[in-house]
Amino acid sequence: MNHIRGRLAVTGAVHIWHGRVPDELDPGDLALLDDEELRLARGRRPPYQAHYAGVHALVRRLLADHYLGGPPGAIRFGRHSCPGCGDRSHGRPRITRPATGLEFSLSRSGPHWALAVTAAGSVGIDVESRRDFAAEGVSELALSHPELARMRALEREEDRREFFLRSWTRKEAVLKAVGIGIVTDLRGLDVLADDADSAVVGHAGPGPRDSWLVEEVDLGPDLVAALARGAGRDAGPVVLRAIGEVRKGTLTA
């Protein structure tokens, strides 16, 4: 485990695990969750309960098996302080036990999920389903004036929808890396969602006024995903690791 963490620190790499969890609830997943995760899982109806429990149990297994060691259920999570207000209830997630220099970001869209893990500082990831995402009435609240103009100049509805999805995932990834969340004004963040698959984006809202390297990540034809990490350092490789099947706590990459 220390070898993997060491390589992440030396190379500046980001590992992105991704896949799909079943729609049926596995009691073994519930057994791994802490009290807060259990509360959130039980407050959901099927199949969303299975999706939530399955993804969060899977994150524990991945972190334990590939980075931290020890039993998955022993991992404890907390929050960094929110850079906007200092509150620890809604800052960037972190691993509080065992002690580690790893940072991670998790995104879910229905049964689809993506987990970014790195030892090179703050990271944010967002994934959205092309099929399930509802953009109607949101673009004016989420896009900057240049982005709106660019989107409206596109002739086909499908191209406008794709532009919006690319913009949205980039914004989410940046704000998750910053640790402020989408409580900020999304219109003040221009993420340059044109034909380039990467861009350096400046964040001038609450929290660190840093530049972020935003990269689109290919997770399959039905999904749009973006990764954000600090642009002030040499960017290491992005390593994709798909989980093909999840059965009774067994991971098949």
mmCIF file of C-alpha atoms in Angstrom, residues 46-178:
data_model
loop_
_atom_site.group_PDB
_atom_site.id
_atom_site.type_symbol
_atom_site.label_atom_id
_atom_site.label_comp_id
_atom_site.label_asym_id
_atom_site.label_seq_id
_atom_site.Cartn_x
_atom_site.Cartn_y
_atom_site.Cartn_z
ATOM 1 C CA PRO A 46 -35.171 1.736 -4.299
ATOM 2 C CA PRO A 47 -33.154 1.661 -6.455
ATOM 3 C CA TYR A 48 -31.477 4.840 -5.139
ATOM 4 C CA GLN A 49 -30.822 3.209 -1.783
ATOM 5 C CA ALA A 50 -28.895 0.413 -3.519
ATOM 6 C CA HIS A 51 -26.968 2.926 -5.628
ATOM 7 C CA TYR A 52 -25.945 5.016 -2.624
ATOM 8 C CA ALA A 53 -25.000 2.082 -0.404
ATOM 9 C CA GLY A 54 -23.270 0.238 -3.238
ATOM 10 C CA VAL A 55 -21.099 3.185 -4.244
ATOM 11 C CA HIS A 56 -20.084 4.161 -0.714
ATOM 12 C CA ALA A 57 -19.269 0.571 0.244
ATOM 13 C CA LEU A 58 -17.292 0.240 -2.978
ATOM 14 C CA VAL A 59 -15.260 3.375 -2.197
ATOM 15 C CA ARG A 60 -14.323 1.852 1.150
ATOM 16 C CA ARG A 61 -13.244 -1.409 -0.491
ATOM 17 C CA LEU A 62 -11.187 0.360 -3.146
ATOM 18 C CA LEU A 63 -9.414 2.607 -0.654
ATOM 19 C CA ALA A 64 -8.712 -0.292 1.708
ATOM 20 C CA ASP A 65 -7.626 -2.808 -0.933
ATOM 21 C CA HIS A 66 -5.460 -0.501 -3.045
ATOM 22 C CA TYR A 67 -4.232 2.355 -0.860
ATOM 23 C CA LEU A 68 -4.827 2.190 2.886
ATOM 24 C CA GLY A 69 -4.914 -1.429 3.982
ATOM 25 C CA GLY A 70 -7.006 -2.661 6.889
ATOM 26 C CA PRO A 71 -10.733 -3.447 6.861
ATOM 27 C CA PRO A 72 -12.958 -1.218 4.698
ATOM 28 C CA GLY A 73 -15.380 -0.583 7.546
ATOM 29 C CA ALA A 74 -12.609 0.895 9.713
ATOM 30 C CA ILE A 75 -12.026 3.863 7.382
ATOM 31 C CA ARG A 76 -13.351 7.119 8.811
ATOM 32 C CA PHE A 77 -14.294 10.136 6.750
ATOM 33 C CA GLY A 78 -14.615 13.793 7.647
ATOM 34 C CA ARG A 79 -14.453 17.199 5.978
ATOM 35 C CA HIS A 80 -11.867 19.873 5.375
ATOM 36 C CA SER A 81 -12.977 23.310 6.501
ATOM 37 C CA CYS A 82 -15.076 25.090 3.898
ATOM 38 C CA PRO A 83 -12.751 27.710 2.344
ATOM 39 C CA GLY A 84 -15.660 30.134 2.114
ATOM 40 C CA CYS A 85 -16.992 30.084 5.672
ATOM 41 C CA GLY A 86 -14.713 27.757 7.662
ATOM 42 C CA ASP A 87 -17.518 25.289 8.459
ATOM 43 C CA ARG A 88 -16.398 21.642 8.591
ATOM 44 C CA SER A 89 -19.873 20.271 7.823
ATOM 45 C CA HIS A 90 -19.695 20.895 4.076
ATOM 46 C CA GLY A 91 -16.032 21.261 3.066
ATOM 47 C CA ARG A 92 -14.084 18.941 0.805
ATOM 48 C CA PRO A 93 -14.270 15.305 2.000
ATOM 49 C CA ARG A 94 -11.182 13.759 3.568
ATOM 50 C CA ILE A 95 -9.996 10.531 5.147
ATOM 51 C CA THR A 96 -9.538 11.029 8.901
ATOM 52 C CA ARG A 97 -8.516 7.453 9.740
ATOM 53 C CA PRO A 98 -6.070 5.958 8.982
ATOM 54 C CA ALA A 99 -3.702 8.904 8.638
ATOM 55 C CA THR A 100 -2.888 9.456 4.974
ATOM 56 C CA GLY A 101 -1.752 12.089 2.519
ATOM 57 C CA LEU A 102 -4.291 10.966 -0.051
ATOM 58 C CA GLU A 103 -7.033 13.205 -1.389
ATOM 59 C CA PHE A 104 -10.149 11.907 -3.120
ATOM 60 C CA SER A 105 -13.303 13.044 -4.850
ATOM 61 C CA LEU A 106 -16.435 11.009 -5.521
ATOM 62 C CA SER A 107 -19.232 11.637 -8.012
ATOM 63 C CA ARG A 108 -22.410 9.656 -8.655
ATOM 64 C CA SER A 109 -25.041 9.792 -11.370
ATOM 65 C CA GLY A 110 -27.677 7.161 -10.656
ATOM 66 C CA PRO A 111 -25.860 3.804 -10.656
ATOM 67 C CA HIS A 112 -22.792 5.312 -12.373
ATOM 68 C CA TRP A 113 -19.892 6.519 -10.251
ATOM 69 C CA ALA A 114 -16.349 7.876 -10.498
ATOM 70 C CA LEU A 115 -13.705 8.115 -7.775
ATOM 71 C CA ALA A 116 -10.540 10.204 -8.179
ATOM 72 C CA VAL A 117 -7.603 9.437 -5.850
ATOM 73 C CA THR A 118 -4.312 11.318 -5.704
ATOM 74 C CA ALA A 119 -1.468 12.350 -3.404
ATOM 75 C CA ALA A 120 -0.851 15.579 -5.337
ATOM 76 C CA GLY A 121 -3.276 17.927 -3.596
ATOM 77 C CA SER A 122 -6.895 18.906 -4.034
ATOM 78 C CA VAL A 123 -8.904 17.123 -6.705
ATOM 79 C CA GLY A 124 -12.483 17.224 -7.939
ATOM 80 C CA ILE A 125 -14.422 14.974 -10.285
ATOM 81 C CA ASP A 126 -17.940 15.078 -11.667
ATOM 82 C CA VAL A 127 -19.839 12.605 -13.834
ATOM 83 C CA GLU A 128 -23.293 13.013 -15.362
ATOM 84 C CA SER A 129 -25.457 10.708 -17.444
ATOM 85 C CA ARG A 130 -26.374 12.009 -20.883
ATOM 86 C CA ARG A 131 -29.692 10.161 -20.579
ATOM 87 C CA ASP A 132 -30.782 11.351 -17.143
ATOM 88 C CA PHE A 133 -29.516 14.913 -16.983
ATOM 89 C CA ALA A 134 -32.246 17.566 -17.167
ATOM 90 C CA ALA A 135 -30.873 20.905 -18.408
ATOM 91 C CA GLU A 136 -34.145 22.714 -19.065
ATOM 92 C CA GLY A 137 -34.321 26.069 -17.332
ATOM 93 C CA VAL A 138 -30.873 25.684 -15.756
ATOM 94 C CA SER A 139 -28.530 27.139 -18.364
ATOM 95 C CA GLU A 140 -29.285 30.790 -17.488
ATOM 96 C CA LEU A 141 -28.460 30.075 -13.845
ATOM 97 C CA ALA A 142 -25.324 28.017 -14.485
ATOM 98 C CA LEU A 143 -23.526 29.485 -17.500
ATOM 99 C CA SER A 144 -21.496 32.685 -17.754
ATOM 100 C CA HIS A 145 -22.483 35.272 -20.380
ATOM 101 C CA PRO A 146 -19.745 34.078 -22.820
ATOM 102 C CA GLU A 147 -20.787 30.469 -22.275
ATOM 103 C CA LEU A 148 -24.448 31.267 -22.887
ATOM 104 C CA ALA A 149 -23.569 33.090 -26.099
ATOM 105 C CA ARG A 150 -21.438 30.183 -27.262
ATOM 106 C CA MET A 151 -24.160 27.652 -26.494
ATOM 107 C CA ARG A 152 -26.923 29.666 -28.187
ATOM 108 C CA ALA A 153 -24.804 30.004 -31.330
ATOM 109 C CA LEU A 154 -24.964 26.240 -31.828
ATOM 110 C CA GLU A 155 -27.644 25.258 -34.317
ATOM 111 C CA ARG A 156 -28.588 21.772 -33.126
ATOM 112 C CA GLU A 157 -30.350 21.105 -29.837
ATOM 113 C CA GLU A 158 -28.178 18.049 -29.186
ATOM 114 C CA ASP A 159 -25.032 20.173 -29.573
ATOM 115 C CA ARG A 160 -26.384 22.786 -27.139
ATOM 116 C CA ARG A 161 -27.218 20.054 -24.651
ATOM 117 C CA GLU A 162 -23.746 18.553 -24.983
ATOM 118 C CA PHE A 163 -22.116 21.966 -24.511
ATOM 119 C CA PHE A 164 -24.148 22.504 -21.355
ATOM 120 C CA LEU A 165 -23.234 19.083 -19.947
ATOM 121 C CA ARG A 166 -19.538 19.678 -20.598
ATOM 122 C CA SER A 167 -19.776 23.091 -18.933
ATOM 123 C CA TRP A 168 -21.688 21.733 -15.941
ATOM 124 C CA THR A 169 -19.300 18.855 -15.220
ATOM 125 C CA ARG A 170 -16.297 21.156 -15.494
ATOM 126 C CA LYS A 171 -17.831 23.648 -13.057
ATOM 127 C CA GLU A 172 -18.769 20.907 -10.606
ATOM 128 C CA ALA A 173 -15.262 19.422 -10.771
ATOM 129 C CA VAL A 174 -13.609 22.790 -10.087
ATOM 130 C CA LEU A 175 -15.903 23.676 -7.201
ATOM 131 C CA LYS A 176 -15.452 20.245 -5.638
ATOM 132 C CA ALA A 177 -11.664 20.647 -5.876
ATOM 133 C CA VAL A 178 -11.924 24.099 -4.292
#
